[in-house]
PDB file of C-alpha atoms in Angstrom:
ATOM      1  CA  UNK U   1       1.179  11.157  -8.857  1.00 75.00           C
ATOM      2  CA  UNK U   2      -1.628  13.756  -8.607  1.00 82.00           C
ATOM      3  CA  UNK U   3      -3.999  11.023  -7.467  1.00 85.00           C
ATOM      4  CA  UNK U   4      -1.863   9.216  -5.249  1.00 86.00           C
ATOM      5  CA  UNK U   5      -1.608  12.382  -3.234  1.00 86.00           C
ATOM      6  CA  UNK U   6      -4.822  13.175  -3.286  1.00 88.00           C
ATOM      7  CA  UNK U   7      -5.899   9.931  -1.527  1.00 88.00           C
ATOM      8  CA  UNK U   8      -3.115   9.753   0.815  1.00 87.00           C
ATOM      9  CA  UNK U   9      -4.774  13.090   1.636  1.00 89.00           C
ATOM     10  CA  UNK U  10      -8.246  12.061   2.313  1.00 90.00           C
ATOM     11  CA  UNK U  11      -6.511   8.634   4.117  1.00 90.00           C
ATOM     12  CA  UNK U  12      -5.052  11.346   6.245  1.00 90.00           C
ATOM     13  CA  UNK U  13      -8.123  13.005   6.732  1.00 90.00           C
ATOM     14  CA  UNK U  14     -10.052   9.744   7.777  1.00 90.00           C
ATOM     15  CA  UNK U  15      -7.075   8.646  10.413  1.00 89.00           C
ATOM     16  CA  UNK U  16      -6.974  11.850  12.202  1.00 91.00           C
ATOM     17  CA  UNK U  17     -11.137  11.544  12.661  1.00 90.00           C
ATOM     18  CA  UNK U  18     -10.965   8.379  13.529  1.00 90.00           C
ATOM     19  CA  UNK U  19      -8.068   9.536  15.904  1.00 90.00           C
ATOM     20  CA  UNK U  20     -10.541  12.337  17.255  1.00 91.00           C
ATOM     21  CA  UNK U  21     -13.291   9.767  17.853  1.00 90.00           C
ATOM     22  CA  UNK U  22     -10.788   7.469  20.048  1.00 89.00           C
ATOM     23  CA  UNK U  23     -10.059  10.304  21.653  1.00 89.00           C
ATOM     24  CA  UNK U  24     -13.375  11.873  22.799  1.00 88.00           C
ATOM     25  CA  UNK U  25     -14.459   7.952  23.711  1.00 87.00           C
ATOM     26  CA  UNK U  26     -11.981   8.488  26.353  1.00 85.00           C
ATOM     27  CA  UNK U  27     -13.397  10.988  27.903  1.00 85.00           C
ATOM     28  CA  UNK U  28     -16.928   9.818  28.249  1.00 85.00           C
ATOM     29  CA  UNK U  29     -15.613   7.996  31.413  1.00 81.00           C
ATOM     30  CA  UNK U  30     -15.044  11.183  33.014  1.00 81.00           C
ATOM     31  CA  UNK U  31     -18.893  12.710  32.212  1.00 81.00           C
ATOM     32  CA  UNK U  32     -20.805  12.538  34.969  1.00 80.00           C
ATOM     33  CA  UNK U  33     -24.519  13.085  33.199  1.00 83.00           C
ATOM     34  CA  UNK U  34     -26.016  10.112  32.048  1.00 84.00           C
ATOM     35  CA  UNK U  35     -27.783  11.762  29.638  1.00 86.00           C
ATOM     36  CA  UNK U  36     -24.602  13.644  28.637  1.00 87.00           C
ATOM     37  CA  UNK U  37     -22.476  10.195  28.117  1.00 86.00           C
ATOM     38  CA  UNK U  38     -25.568   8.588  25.923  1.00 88.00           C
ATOM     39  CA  UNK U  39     -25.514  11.632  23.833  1.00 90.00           C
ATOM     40  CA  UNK U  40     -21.927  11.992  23.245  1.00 89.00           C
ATOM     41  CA  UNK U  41     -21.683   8.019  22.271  1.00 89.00           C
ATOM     42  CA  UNK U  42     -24.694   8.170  19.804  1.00 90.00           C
ATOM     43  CA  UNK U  43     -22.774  10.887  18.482  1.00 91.00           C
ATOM     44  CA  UNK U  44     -19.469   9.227  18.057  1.00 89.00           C
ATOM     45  CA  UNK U  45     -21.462   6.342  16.571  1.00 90.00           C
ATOM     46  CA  UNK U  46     -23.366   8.323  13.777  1.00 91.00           C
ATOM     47  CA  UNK U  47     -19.583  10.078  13.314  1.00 90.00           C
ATOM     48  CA  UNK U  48     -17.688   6.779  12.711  1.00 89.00           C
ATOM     49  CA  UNK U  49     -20.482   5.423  10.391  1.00 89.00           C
ATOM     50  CA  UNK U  50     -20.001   8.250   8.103  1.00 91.00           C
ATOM     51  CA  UNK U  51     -16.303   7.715   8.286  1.00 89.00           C
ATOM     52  CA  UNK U  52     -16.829   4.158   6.812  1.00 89.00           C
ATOM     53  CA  UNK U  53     -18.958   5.335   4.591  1.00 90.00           C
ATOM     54  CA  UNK U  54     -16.245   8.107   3.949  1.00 90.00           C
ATOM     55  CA  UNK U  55     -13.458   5.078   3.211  1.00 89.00           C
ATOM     56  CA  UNK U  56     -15.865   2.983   1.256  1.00 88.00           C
ATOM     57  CA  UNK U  57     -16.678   6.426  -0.890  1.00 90.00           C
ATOM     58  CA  UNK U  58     -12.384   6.556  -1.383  1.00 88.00           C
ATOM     59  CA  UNK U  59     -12.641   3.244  -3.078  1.00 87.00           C
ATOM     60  CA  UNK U  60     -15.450   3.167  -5.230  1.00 88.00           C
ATOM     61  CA  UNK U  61     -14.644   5.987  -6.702  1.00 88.00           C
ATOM     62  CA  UNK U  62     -10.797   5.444  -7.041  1.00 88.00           C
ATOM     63  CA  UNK U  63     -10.510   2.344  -7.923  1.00 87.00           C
ATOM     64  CA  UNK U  64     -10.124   2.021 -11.746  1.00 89.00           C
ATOM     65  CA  UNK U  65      -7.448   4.648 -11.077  1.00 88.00           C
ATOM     66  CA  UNK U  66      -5.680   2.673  -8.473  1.00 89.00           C
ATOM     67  CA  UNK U  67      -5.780  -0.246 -10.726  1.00 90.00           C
ATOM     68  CA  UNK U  68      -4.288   1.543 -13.607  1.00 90.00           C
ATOM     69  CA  UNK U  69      -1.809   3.567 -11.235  1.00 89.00           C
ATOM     70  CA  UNK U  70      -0.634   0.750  -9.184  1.00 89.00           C
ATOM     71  CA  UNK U  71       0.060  -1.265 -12.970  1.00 89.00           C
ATOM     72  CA  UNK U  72       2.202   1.842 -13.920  1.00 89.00           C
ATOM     73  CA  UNK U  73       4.422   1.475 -11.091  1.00 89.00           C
ATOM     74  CA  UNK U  74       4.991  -2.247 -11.471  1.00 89.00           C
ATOM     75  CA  UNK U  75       5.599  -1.622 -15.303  1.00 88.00           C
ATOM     76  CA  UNK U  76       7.781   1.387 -14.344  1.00 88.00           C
ATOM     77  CA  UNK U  77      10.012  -0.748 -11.844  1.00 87.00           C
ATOM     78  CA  UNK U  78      10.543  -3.377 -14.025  1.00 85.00           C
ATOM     79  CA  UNK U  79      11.665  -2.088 -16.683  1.00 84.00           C
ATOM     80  CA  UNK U  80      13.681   0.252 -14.788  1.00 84.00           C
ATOM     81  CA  UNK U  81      15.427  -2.540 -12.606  1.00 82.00           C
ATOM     82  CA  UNK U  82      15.656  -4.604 -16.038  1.00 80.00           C
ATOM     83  CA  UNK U  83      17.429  -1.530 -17.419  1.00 79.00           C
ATOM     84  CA  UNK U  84      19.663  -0.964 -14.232  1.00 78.00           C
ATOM     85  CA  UNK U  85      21.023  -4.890 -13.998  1.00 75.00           C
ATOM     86  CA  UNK U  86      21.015  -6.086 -17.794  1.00 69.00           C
ATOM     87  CA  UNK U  87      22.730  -3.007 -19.034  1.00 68.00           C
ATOM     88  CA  UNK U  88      24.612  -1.196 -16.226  1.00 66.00           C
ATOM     89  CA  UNK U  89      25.821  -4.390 -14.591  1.00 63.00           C
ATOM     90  CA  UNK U  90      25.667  -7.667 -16.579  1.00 59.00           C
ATOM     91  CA  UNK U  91      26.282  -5.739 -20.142  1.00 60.00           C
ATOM     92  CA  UNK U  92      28.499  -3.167 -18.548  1.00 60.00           C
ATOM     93  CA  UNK U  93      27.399  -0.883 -20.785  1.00 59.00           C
ATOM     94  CA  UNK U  94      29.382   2.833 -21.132  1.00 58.00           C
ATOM     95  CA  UNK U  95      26.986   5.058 -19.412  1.00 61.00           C
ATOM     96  CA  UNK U  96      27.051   8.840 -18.479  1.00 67.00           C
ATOM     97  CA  UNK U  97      26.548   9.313 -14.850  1.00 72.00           C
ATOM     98  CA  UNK U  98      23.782  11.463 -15.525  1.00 75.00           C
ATOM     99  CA  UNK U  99      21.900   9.127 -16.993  1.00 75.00           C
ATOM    100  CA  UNK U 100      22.186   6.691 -14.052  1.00 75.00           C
ATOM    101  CA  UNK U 101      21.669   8.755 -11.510  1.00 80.00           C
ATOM    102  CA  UNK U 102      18.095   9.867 -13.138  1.00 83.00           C
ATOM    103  CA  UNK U 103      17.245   6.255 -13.644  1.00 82.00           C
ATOM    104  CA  UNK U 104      18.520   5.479  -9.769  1.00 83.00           C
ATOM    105  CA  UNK U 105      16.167   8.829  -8.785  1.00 88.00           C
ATOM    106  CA  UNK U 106      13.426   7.549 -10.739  1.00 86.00           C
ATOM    107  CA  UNK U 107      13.032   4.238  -9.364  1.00 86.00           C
ATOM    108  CA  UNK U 108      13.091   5.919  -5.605  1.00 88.00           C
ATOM    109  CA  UNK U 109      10.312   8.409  -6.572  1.00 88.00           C
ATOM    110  CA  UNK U 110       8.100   5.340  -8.046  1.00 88.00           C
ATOM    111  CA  UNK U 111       8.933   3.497  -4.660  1.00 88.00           C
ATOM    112  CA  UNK U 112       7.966   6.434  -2.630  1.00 89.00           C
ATOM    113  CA  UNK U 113       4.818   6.944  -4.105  1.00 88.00           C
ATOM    114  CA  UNK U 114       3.873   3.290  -3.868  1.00 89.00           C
ATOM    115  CA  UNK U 115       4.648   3.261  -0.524  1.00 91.00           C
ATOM    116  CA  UNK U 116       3.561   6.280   0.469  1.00 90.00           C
ATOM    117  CA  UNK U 117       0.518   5.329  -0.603  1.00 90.00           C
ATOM    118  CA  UNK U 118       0.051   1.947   1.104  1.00 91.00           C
ATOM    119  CA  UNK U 119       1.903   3.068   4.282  1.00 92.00           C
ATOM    120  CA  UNK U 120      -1.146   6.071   4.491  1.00 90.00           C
ATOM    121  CA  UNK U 121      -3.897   3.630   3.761  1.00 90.00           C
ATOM    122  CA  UNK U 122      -2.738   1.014   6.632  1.00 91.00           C
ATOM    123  CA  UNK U 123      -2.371   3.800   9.065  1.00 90.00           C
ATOM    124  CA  UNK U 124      -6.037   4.752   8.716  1.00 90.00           C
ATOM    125  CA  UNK U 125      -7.341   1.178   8.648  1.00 88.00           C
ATOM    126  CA  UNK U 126      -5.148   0.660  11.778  1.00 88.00           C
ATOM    127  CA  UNK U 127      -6.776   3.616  13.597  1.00 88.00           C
ATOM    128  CA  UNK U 128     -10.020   2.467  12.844  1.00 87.00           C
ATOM    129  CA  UNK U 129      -9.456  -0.625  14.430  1.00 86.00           C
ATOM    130  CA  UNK U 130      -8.958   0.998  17.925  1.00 88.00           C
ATOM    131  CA  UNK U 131     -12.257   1.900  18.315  1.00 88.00           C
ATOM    132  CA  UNK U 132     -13.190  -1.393  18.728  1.00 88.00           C
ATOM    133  CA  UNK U 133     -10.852  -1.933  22.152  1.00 88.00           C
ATOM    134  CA  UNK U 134     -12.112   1.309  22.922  1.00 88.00           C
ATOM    135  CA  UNK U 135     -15.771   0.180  23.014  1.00 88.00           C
ATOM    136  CA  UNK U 136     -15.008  -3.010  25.251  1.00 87.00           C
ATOM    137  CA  UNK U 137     -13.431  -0.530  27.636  1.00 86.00           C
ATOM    138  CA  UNK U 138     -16.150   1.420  27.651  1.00 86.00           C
ATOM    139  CA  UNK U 139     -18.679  -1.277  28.337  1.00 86.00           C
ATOM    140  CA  UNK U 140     -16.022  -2.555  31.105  1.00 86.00           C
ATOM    141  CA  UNK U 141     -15.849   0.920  32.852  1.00 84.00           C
ATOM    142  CA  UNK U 142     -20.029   2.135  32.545  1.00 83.00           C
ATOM    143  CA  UNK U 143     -21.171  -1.109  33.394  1.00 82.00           C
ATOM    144  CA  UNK U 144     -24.002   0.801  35.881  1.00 84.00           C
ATOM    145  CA  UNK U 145     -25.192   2.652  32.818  1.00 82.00           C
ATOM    146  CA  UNK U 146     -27.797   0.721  31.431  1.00 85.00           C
ATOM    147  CA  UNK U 147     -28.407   3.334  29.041  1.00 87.00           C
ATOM    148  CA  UNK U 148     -25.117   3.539  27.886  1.00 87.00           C
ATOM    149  CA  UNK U 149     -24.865  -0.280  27.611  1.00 87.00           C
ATOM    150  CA  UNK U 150     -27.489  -0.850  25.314  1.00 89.00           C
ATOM    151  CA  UNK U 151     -25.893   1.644  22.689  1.00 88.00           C
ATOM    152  CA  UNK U 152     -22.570   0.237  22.972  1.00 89.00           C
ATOM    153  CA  UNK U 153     -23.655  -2.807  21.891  1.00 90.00           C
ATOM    154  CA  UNK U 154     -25.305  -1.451  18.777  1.00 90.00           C
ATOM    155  CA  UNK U 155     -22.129   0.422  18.667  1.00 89.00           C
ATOM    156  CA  UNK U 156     -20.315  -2.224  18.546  1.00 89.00           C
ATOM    157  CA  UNK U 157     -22.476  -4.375  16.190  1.00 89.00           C
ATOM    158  CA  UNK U 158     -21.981  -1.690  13.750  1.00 87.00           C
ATOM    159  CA  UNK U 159     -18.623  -1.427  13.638  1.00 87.00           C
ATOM    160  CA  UNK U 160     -18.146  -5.091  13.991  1.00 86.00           C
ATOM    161  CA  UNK U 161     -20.473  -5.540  10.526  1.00 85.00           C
ATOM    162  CA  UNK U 162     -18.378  -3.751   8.369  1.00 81.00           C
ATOM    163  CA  UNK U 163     -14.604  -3.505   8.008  1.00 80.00           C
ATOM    164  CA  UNK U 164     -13.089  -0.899   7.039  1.00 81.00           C
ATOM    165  CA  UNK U 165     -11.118  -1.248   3.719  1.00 84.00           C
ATOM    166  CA  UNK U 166      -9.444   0.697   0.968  1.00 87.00           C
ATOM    167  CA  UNK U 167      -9.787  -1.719  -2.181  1.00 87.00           C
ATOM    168  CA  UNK U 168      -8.623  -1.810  -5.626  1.00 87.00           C
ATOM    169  CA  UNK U 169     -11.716  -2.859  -7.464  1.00 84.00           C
ATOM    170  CA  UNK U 170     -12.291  -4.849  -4.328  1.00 83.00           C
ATOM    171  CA  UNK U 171      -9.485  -7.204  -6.062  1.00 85.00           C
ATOM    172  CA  UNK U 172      -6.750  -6.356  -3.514  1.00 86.00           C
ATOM    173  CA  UNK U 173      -6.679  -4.523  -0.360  1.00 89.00           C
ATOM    174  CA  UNK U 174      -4.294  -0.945  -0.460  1.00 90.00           C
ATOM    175  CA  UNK U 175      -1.741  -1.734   2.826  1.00 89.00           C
ATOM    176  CA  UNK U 176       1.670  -2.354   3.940  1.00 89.00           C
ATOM    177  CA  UNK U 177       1.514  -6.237   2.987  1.00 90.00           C
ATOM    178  CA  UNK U 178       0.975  -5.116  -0.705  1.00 88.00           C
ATOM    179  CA  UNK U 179       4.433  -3.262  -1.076  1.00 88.00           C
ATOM    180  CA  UNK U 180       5.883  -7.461  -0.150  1.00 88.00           C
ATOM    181  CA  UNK U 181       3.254  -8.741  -3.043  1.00 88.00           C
ATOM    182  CA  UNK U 182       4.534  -5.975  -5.114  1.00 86.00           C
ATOM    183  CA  UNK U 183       8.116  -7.127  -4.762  1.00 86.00           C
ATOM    184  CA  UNK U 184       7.581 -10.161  -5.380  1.00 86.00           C
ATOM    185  CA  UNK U 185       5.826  -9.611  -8.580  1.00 84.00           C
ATOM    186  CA  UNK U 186       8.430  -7.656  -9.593  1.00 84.00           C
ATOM    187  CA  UNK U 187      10.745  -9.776  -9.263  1.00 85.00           C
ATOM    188  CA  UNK U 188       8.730 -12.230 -10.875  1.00 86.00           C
ATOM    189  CA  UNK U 189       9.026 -10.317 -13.904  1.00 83.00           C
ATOM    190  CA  UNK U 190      12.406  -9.271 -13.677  1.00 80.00           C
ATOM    191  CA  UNK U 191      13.716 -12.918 -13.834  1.00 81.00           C
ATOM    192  CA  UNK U 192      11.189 -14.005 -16.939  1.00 81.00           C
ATOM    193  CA  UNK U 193      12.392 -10.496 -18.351  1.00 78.00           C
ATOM    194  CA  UNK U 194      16.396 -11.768 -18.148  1.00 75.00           C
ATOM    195  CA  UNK U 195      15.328 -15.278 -19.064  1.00 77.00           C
ATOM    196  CA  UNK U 196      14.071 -14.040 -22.382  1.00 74.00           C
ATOM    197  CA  UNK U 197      17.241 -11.851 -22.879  1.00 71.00           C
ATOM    198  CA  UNK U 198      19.755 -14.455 -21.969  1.00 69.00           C
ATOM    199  CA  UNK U 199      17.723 -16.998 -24.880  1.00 65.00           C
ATOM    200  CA  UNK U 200      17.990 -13.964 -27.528  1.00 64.00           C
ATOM    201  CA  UNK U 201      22.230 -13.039 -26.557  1.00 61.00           C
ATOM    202  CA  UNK U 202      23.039 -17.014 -27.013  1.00 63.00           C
ATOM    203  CA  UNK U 203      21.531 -16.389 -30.339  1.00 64.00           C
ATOM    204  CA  UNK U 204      23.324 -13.552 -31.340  1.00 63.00           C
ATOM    205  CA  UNK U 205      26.802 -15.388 -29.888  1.00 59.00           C
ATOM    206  CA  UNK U 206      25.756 -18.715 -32.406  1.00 65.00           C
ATOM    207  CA  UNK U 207      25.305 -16.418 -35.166  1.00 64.00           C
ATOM    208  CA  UNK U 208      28.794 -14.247 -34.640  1.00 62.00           C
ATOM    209  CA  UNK U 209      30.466 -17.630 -34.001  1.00 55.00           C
ATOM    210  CA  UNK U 210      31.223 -17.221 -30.218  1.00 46.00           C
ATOM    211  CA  UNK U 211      30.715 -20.432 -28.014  1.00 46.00           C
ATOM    212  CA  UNK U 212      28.104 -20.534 -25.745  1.00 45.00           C
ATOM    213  CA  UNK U 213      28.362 -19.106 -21.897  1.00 46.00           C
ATOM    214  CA  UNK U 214      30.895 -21.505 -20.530  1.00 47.00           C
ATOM    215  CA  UNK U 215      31.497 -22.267 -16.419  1.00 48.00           C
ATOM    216  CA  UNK U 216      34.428 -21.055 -16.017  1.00 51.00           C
ATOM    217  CA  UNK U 217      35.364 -18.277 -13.599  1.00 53.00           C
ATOM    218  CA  UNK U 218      35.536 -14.883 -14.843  1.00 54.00           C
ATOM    219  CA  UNK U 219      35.266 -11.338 -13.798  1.00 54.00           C
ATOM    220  CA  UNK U 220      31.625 -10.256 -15.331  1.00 54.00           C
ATOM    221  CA  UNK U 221      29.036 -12.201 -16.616  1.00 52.00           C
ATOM    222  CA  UNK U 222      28.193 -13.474 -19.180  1.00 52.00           C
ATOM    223  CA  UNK U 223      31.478 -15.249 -19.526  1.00 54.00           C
ATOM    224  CA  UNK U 224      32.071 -15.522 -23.047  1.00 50.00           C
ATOM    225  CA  UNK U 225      34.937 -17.481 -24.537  1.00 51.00           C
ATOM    226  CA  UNK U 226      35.859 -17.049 -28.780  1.00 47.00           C
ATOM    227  CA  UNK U 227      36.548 -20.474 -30.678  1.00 46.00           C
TER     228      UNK U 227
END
């Protein structure tokens, strides 16, 4: 949890510079000095390639954690969902409400963090992505500034040569997409999970001498019926 906090941090820390930058490229338009306006961009320029840099940094140096976090949470939600269905609902097993309400609190805190996590990390590759819109308005708006011209296209060259990621051993990218990837593999799970349980409680039904699950309508499943 430590770790996931501390990158949703520095995420944070990236989108709000990258915010800044979008911001001061605005108001180049309103400089009057050439020299002024050629300055300013160069400087934005050199700002946002250390910001990459800054994100690529996050990644490398993260990502065997990420990997081993991000398999934590799947393992934690499936057993916990396993746990919550099989037991509490298909078993009806006699539970304090204590203990179900932890499990129930549990599961929310592993969701939180996993999509805290991806919902900070596609918020700062999202912001980066404005500056290129902001460059072609740029170009559109100091189209007399020759000077200007020439660095916004190695402006945008540079931005347009690298995009900006947060990776998981550059396996997977870390963004709101990955919390429907993560369902599904959870689910995934989940149903193998039951499949294996529902093979092992026929068993144990043939060896008590109960019939196996019949069709008939009942009120909770698995609908059992004695020779």
């Amino acid at each position: 949890m430590l770790i996931v906090h501390l990158i949703s941090v520095m995420c944070l820390v990236s989108q709000y510079s990258h915010e800044d930058i979008n911001r001061e490229m605005e108001e180049i338009c309103i400089l009057k000095s050439q020299s002024e306006r050629a300055f300013r961009l160069t400087s934005l320029m050199n700002d946002h390639w250390f910001l990459e840099d800054y994100i690529e940094h996050i990644s490398n140096t993260f990502g065997y954690e990420l990997f081993v976090i991000l398999l934590d949470i799947y393992i934690q939600l499936l057993l916990c969902v396993y746990m919550c269905v099989w037991d509490y609902i298909v078993r009806s097993t006699n539970q304090d409400v204590y203990s179900v309400v932890s499990l129930l609190l549990h599961i929310c805190i592993v969701s939180g963090n996993l999509f805290y996590l991806c919902y900070r990390c596609n918020a700062t590759v999202k912001e980066s992505r404005q500056v290129i819109s902001k460059l072609h308005h740029l170009r559109d708006v100091l189209n007399n500034d020759s000077i200007c011209q020439a660095l916004l296209k190695v402006f945008t060259l540079r931005v347009n040569c690298r995009e900006v990621h947060l990776t998981v051993l550059k396996l997977f990218n870390i963004n709101l997409p990955l919390l429907l990837c993560s369902a599904g593999v959870v689910f995934t799970y989940f149903l193998v999970l039951i499949q294996f349980q529902i093979d092992g409680y026929k068993e144990i039904l043939k060896e008590q001498n109960i019939s196996d699950v019949t069709n008939t309508q009942c009120k909770s499943w698995p609908c059992v019926k004695k020779e």
